[in-house]
Short mmCIF file of C-alpha atoms and ligand atoms in Angstrom, two decimals:
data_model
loop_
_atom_site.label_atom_id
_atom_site.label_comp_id
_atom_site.label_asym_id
_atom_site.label_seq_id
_atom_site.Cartn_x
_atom_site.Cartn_y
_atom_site.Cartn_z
CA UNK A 1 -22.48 72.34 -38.65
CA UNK A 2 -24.12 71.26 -35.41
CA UNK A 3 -27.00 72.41 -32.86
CA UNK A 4 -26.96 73.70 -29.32
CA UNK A 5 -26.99 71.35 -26.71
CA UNK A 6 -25.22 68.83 -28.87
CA UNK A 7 -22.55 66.40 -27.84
CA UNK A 8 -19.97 65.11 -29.80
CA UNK A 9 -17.36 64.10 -28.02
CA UNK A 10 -14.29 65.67 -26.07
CA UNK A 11 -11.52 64.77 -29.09
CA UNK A 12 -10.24 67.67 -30.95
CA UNK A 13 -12.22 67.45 -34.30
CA UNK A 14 -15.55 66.47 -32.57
CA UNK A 15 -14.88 68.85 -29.47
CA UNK A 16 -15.09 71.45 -32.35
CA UNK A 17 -18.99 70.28 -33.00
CA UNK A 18 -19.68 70.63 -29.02
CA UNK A 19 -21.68 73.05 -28.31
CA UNK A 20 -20.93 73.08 -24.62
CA UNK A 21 -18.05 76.02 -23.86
CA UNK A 22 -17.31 74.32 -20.44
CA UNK A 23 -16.41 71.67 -22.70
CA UNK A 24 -14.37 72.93 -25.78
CA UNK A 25 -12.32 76.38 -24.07
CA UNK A 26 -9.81 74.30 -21.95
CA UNK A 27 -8.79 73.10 -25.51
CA UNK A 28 -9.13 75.72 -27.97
CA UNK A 29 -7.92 76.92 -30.42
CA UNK A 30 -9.95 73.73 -31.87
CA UNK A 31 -10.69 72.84 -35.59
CA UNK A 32 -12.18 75.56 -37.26
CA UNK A 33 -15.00 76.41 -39.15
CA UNK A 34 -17.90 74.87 -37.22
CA UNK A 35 -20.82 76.51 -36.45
CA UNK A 36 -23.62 75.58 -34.61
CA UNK A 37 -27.62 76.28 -35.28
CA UNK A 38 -30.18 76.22 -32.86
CA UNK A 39 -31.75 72.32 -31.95
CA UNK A 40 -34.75 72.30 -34.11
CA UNK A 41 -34.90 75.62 -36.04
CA UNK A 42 -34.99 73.93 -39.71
CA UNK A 43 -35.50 77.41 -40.90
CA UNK A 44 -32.04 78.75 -39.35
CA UNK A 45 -30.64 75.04 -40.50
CA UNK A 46 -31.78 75.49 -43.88
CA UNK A 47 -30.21 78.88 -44.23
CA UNK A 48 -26.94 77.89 -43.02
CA UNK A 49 -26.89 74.58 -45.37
CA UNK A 50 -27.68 76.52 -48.57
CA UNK A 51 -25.03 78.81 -47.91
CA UNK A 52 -22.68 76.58 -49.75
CA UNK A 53 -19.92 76.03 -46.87
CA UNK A 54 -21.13 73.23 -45.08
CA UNK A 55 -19.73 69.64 -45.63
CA UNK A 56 -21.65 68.29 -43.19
CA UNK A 57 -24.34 68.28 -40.52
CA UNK A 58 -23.77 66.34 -37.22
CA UNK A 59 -26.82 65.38 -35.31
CA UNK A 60 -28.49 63.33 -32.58
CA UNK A 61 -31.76 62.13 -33.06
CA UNK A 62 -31.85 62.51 -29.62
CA UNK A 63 -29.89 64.93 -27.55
CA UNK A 64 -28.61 62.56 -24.62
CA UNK A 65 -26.10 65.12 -22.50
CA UNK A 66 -28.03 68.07 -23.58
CA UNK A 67 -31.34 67.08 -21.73
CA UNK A 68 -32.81 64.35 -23.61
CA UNK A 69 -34.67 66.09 -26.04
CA UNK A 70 -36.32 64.26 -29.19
CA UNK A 71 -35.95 65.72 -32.95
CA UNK A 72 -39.16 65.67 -34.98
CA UNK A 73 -39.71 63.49 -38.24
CA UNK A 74 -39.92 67.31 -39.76
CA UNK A 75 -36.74 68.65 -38.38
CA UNK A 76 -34.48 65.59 -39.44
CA UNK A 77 -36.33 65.40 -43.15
CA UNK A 78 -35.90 69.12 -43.69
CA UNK A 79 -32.12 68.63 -43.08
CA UNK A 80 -31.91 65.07 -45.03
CA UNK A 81 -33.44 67.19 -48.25
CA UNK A 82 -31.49 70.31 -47.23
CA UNK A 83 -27.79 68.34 -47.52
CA UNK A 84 -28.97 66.40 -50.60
CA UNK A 85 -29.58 69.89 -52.57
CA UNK A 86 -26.56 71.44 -51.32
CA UNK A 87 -24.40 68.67 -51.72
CA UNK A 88 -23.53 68.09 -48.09
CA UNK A 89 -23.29 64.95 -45.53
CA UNK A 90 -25.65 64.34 -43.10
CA UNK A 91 -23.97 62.63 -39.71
CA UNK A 92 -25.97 61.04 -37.54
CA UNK A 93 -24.17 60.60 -34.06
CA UNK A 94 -25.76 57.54 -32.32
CA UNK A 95 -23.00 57.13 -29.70
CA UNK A 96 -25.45 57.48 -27.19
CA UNK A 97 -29.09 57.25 -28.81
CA UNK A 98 -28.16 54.19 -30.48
CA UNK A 99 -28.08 50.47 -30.55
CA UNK A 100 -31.48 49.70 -28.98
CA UNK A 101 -31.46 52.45 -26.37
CA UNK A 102 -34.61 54.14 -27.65
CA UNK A 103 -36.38 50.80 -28.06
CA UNK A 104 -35.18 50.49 -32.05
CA UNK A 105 -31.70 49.43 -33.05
CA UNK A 106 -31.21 52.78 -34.70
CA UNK A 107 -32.85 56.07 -32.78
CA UNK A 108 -33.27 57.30 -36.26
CA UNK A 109 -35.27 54.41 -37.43
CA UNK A 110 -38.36 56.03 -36.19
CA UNK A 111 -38.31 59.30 -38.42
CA UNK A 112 -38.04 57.33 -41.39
CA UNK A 113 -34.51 59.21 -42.29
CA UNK A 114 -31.31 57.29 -43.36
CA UNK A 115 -27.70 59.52 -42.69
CA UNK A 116 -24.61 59.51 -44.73
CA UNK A 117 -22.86 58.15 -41.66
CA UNK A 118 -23.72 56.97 -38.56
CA UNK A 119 -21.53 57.23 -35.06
CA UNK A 120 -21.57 54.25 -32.88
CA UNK A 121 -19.52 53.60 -29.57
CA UNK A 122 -20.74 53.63 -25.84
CA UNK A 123 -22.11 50.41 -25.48
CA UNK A 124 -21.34 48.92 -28.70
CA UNK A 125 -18.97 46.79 -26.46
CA UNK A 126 -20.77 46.41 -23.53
CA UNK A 127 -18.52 48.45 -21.82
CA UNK A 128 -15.10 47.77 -23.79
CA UNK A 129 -13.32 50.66 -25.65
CA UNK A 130 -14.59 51.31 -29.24
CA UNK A 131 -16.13 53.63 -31.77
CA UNK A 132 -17.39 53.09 -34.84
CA UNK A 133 -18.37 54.82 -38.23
CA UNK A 134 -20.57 53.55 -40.23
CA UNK A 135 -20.79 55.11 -43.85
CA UNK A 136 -22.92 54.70 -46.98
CA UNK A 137 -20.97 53.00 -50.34
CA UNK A 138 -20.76 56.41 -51.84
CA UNK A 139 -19.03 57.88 -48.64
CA UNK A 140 -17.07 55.07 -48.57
CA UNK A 141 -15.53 55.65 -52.02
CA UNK A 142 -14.75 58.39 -50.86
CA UNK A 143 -11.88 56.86 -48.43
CA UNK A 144 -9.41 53.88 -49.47
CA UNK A 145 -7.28 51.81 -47.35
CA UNK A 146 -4.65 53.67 -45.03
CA UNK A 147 -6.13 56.70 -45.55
CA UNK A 148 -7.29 56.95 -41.86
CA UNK A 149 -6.48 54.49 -39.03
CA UNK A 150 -6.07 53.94 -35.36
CA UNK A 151 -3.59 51.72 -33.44
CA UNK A 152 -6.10 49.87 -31.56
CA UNK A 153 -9.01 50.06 -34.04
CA UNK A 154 -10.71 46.89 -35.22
CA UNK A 155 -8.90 45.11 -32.73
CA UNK A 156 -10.16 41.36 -32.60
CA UNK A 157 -10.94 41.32 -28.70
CA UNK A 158 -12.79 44.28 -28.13
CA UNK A 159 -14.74 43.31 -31.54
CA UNK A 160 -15.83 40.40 -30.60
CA UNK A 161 -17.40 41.80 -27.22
CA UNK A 162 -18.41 43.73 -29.99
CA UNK A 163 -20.26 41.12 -31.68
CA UNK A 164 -21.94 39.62 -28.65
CA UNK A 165 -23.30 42.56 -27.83
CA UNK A 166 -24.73 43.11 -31.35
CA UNK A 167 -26.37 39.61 -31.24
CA UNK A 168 -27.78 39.93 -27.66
CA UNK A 169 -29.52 43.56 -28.56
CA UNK A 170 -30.67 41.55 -31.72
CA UNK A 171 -32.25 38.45 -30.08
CA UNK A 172 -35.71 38.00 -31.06
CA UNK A 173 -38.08 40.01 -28.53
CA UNK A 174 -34.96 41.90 -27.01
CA UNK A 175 -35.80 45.62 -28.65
CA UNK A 176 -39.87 45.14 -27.84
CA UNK A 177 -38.84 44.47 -24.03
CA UNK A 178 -36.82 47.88 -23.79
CA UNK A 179 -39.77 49.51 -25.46
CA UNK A 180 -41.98 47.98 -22.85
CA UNK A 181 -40.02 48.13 -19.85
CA UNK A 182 -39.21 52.24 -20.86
CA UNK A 183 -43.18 53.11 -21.39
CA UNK A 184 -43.68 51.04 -18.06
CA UNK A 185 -40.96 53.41 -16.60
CA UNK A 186 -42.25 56.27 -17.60
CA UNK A 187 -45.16 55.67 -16.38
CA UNK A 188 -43.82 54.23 -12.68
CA UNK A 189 -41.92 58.12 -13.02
CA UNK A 190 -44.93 59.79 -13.73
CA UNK A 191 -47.33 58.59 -10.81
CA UNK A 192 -44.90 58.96 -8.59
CA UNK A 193 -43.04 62.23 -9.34
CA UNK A 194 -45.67 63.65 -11.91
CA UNK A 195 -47.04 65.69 -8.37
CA UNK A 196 -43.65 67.36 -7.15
CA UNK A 197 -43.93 70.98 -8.11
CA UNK A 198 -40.19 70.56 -8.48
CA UNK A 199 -40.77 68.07 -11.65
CA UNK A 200 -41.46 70.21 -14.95
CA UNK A 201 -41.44 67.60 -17.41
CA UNK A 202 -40.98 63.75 -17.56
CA UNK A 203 -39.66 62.56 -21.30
CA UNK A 204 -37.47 60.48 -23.37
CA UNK A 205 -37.97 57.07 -25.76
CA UNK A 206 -37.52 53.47 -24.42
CA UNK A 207 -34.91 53.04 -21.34
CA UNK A 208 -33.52 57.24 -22.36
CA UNK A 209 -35.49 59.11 -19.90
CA UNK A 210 -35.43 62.56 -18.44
CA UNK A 211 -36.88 64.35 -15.58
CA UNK A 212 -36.90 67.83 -15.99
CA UNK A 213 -36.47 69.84 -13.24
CA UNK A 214 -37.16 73.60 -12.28
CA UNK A 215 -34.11 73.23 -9.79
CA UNK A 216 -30.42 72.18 -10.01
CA UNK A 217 -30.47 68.08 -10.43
CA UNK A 218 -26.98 67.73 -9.18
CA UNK A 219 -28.25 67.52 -5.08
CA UNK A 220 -30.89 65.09 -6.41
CA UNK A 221 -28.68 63.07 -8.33
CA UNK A 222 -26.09 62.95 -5.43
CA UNK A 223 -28.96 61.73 -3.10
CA UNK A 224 -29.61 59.10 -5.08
CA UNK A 225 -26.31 57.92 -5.36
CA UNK A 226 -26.87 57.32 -2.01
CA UNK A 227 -29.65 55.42 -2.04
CA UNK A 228 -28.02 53.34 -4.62
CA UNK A 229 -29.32 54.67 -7.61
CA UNK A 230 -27.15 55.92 -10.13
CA UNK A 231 -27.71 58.90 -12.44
CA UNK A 232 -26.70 61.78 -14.04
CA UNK A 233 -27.63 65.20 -14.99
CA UNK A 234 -27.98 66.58 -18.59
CA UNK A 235 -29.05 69.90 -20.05
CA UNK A 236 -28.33 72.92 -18.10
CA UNK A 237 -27.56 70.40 -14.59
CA UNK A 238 -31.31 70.98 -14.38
CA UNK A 239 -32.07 67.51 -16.12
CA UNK A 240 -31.80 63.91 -14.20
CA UNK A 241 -30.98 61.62 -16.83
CA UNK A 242 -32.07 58.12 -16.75
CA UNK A 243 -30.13 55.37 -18.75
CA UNK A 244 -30.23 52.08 -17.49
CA UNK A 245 -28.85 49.24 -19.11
CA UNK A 246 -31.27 47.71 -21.61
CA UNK A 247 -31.40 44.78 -19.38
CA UNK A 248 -32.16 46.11 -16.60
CA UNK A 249 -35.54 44.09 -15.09
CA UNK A 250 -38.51 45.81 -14.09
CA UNK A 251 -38.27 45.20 -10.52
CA UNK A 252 -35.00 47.08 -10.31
CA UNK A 253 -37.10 49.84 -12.15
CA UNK A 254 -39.44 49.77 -9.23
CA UNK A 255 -36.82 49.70 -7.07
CA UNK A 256 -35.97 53.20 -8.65
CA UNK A 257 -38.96 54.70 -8.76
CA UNK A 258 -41.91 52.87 -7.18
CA UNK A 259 -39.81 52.27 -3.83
CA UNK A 260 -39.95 55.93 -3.96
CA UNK A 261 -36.25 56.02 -4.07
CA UNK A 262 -36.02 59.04 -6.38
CA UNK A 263 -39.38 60.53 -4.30
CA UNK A 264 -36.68 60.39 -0.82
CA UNK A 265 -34.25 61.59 -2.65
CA UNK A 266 -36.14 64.68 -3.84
CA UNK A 267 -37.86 64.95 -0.37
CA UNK A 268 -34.19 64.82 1.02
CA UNK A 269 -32.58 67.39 -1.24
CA UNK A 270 -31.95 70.23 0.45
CA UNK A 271 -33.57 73.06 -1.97
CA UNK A 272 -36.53 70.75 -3.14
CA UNK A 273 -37.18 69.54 0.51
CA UNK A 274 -40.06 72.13 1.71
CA UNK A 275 -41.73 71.94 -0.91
CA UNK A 276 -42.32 67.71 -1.03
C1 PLP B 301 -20.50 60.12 -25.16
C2 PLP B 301 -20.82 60.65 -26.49
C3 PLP B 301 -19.82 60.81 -27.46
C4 PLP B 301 -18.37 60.48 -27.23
O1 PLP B 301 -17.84 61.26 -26.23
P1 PLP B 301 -16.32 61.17 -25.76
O2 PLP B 301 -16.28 62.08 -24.59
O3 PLP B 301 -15.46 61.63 -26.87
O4 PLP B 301 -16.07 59.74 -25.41
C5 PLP B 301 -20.19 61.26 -28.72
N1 PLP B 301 -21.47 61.56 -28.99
C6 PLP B 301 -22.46 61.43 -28.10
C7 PLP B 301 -23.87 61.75 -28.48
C8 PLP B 301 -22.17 60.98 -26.80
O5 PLP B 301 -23.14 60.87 -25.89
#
């Protein structure tokens, strides 16, 4: 089981647990069996656990490509208790929430809520090719030696970038800056696009933000590209998402916002322009 808006990845097993159609048709038939519950609705979750059929429940703590959009402590610990009692797995997939992006070294560190296994990639590397999972002692005795591999897995080069990443994110101070330079962000976003009629909602937790819009994003986020800011759209393309790298300094995050970058750009797109 998943929710909507989820991503999981474009390989066949977790293209199955994406909720996007765009996404999974090109591909399909994919794995069977998957079913996905609304982001949020414990009650709907709850239902669907207890029927019995579920081996597991995949998850973001926070929903990166669909919009940026934050689980509650409630939501996560209904479906922790909800597994346990039916005897299912509860996945959290970090790939992109993870490994300090929200300002914690886990996303899910925050609500308090430990998974039966944990997804890591993206930036694990800094940029290299991996993925990881990361699975509790009684998952893991669950799986012995050959039973699932990869050619290039675990290999030593990409590991150690691996490493070095780990340690950096882990230096002493490292996770408190992101956390400070993402509330400053937020903030630089707010006073300066908080006005634009166009701007619906400004969210996210430590250097994961988005700008909801009540307008495409994709003009905006081309505009910007322009000015030499690069972003991306999430949600239904109606959601500029913001993830910079967690060392990115706080002048570059004025350079994005308080040099009214973004502002041109939304003055400049062509269906947001009148109205700026
Ligand atoms: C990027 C991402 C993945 C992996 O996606 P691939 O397209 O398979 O590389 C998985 N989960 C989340 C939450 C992601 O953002």
């Amino acid at each position: 089981m998943s929710f909507t808006n989820c991503f999981h990845g474009r390989t066949i097993g977790s293209l199955a647990l994406t909720s996007k159609v765009q996404y999974r048709e090109p591909f399909e038939p994919v794995m069977p069996g998957s079913t996905f519950v609304e982001y949020g609705n414990l009650e709907e979750a709850k239902k669907v656990i207890q029927s019995g059929k579920i081996a597991a429940v995949f998850v973001e703590p926070v929903q990166g490509e669909g919009g940026i959009h934050s689980a509650t402590k409630e939501f996560l610990q209904g479906l922790r208790d909800a597994c346990d009692e039916a005897g299912a797995l509860l996945v959290f997939d970090e790939v992109q929430c993870g490994l300090g992006r929200t300002g914690y070294l886990w996303a899910h560190e925050v609500y308090g809520v430990l998974p039966d296994i944990m997804t890591l990639a993206k930036p694990l590397a800094n940029g290299l090719p991996i993925g990881v999972a990361l699975v509790t002692e009684k998952v893991a005795a669950a799986i012995h030696y050959g039973d699932h591999g990869t050619t290039f897995g675990g290999g030593p080069f990409v590991c150690h970038a691996a490493l070095a990443t780990l340690d950096k994110i882990q230096k002493p101070g490292f996770l408190a800056e992101v956390t400070k330079k993402g509330e400053y962000f937020k903030q630089l976003l707010k006073t300066k696009l908080g006005g634009n009629p166009h701007v619906k909602e400004i969210r996210g937790a430590g250097l994961i933000v988005g700008i909801e819009l009540d307008v495409p994003a994709g003009p905006l986020v081309d505009a910007c590209l322009d000015a030499g800011v690069f972003l991306l759209t999430a949600g239904k393309g109606n959601v500029v998402r913001l993830v910079p790298a967690l060392i990115v300094s706080e002048k570059e995050l004025e350079q994005a916002a308080e040099e009214h970058q973004l502002r041109r750009s939304l003055a400049r797109t062509p269906t947001m322009g009148a109205t700026v």
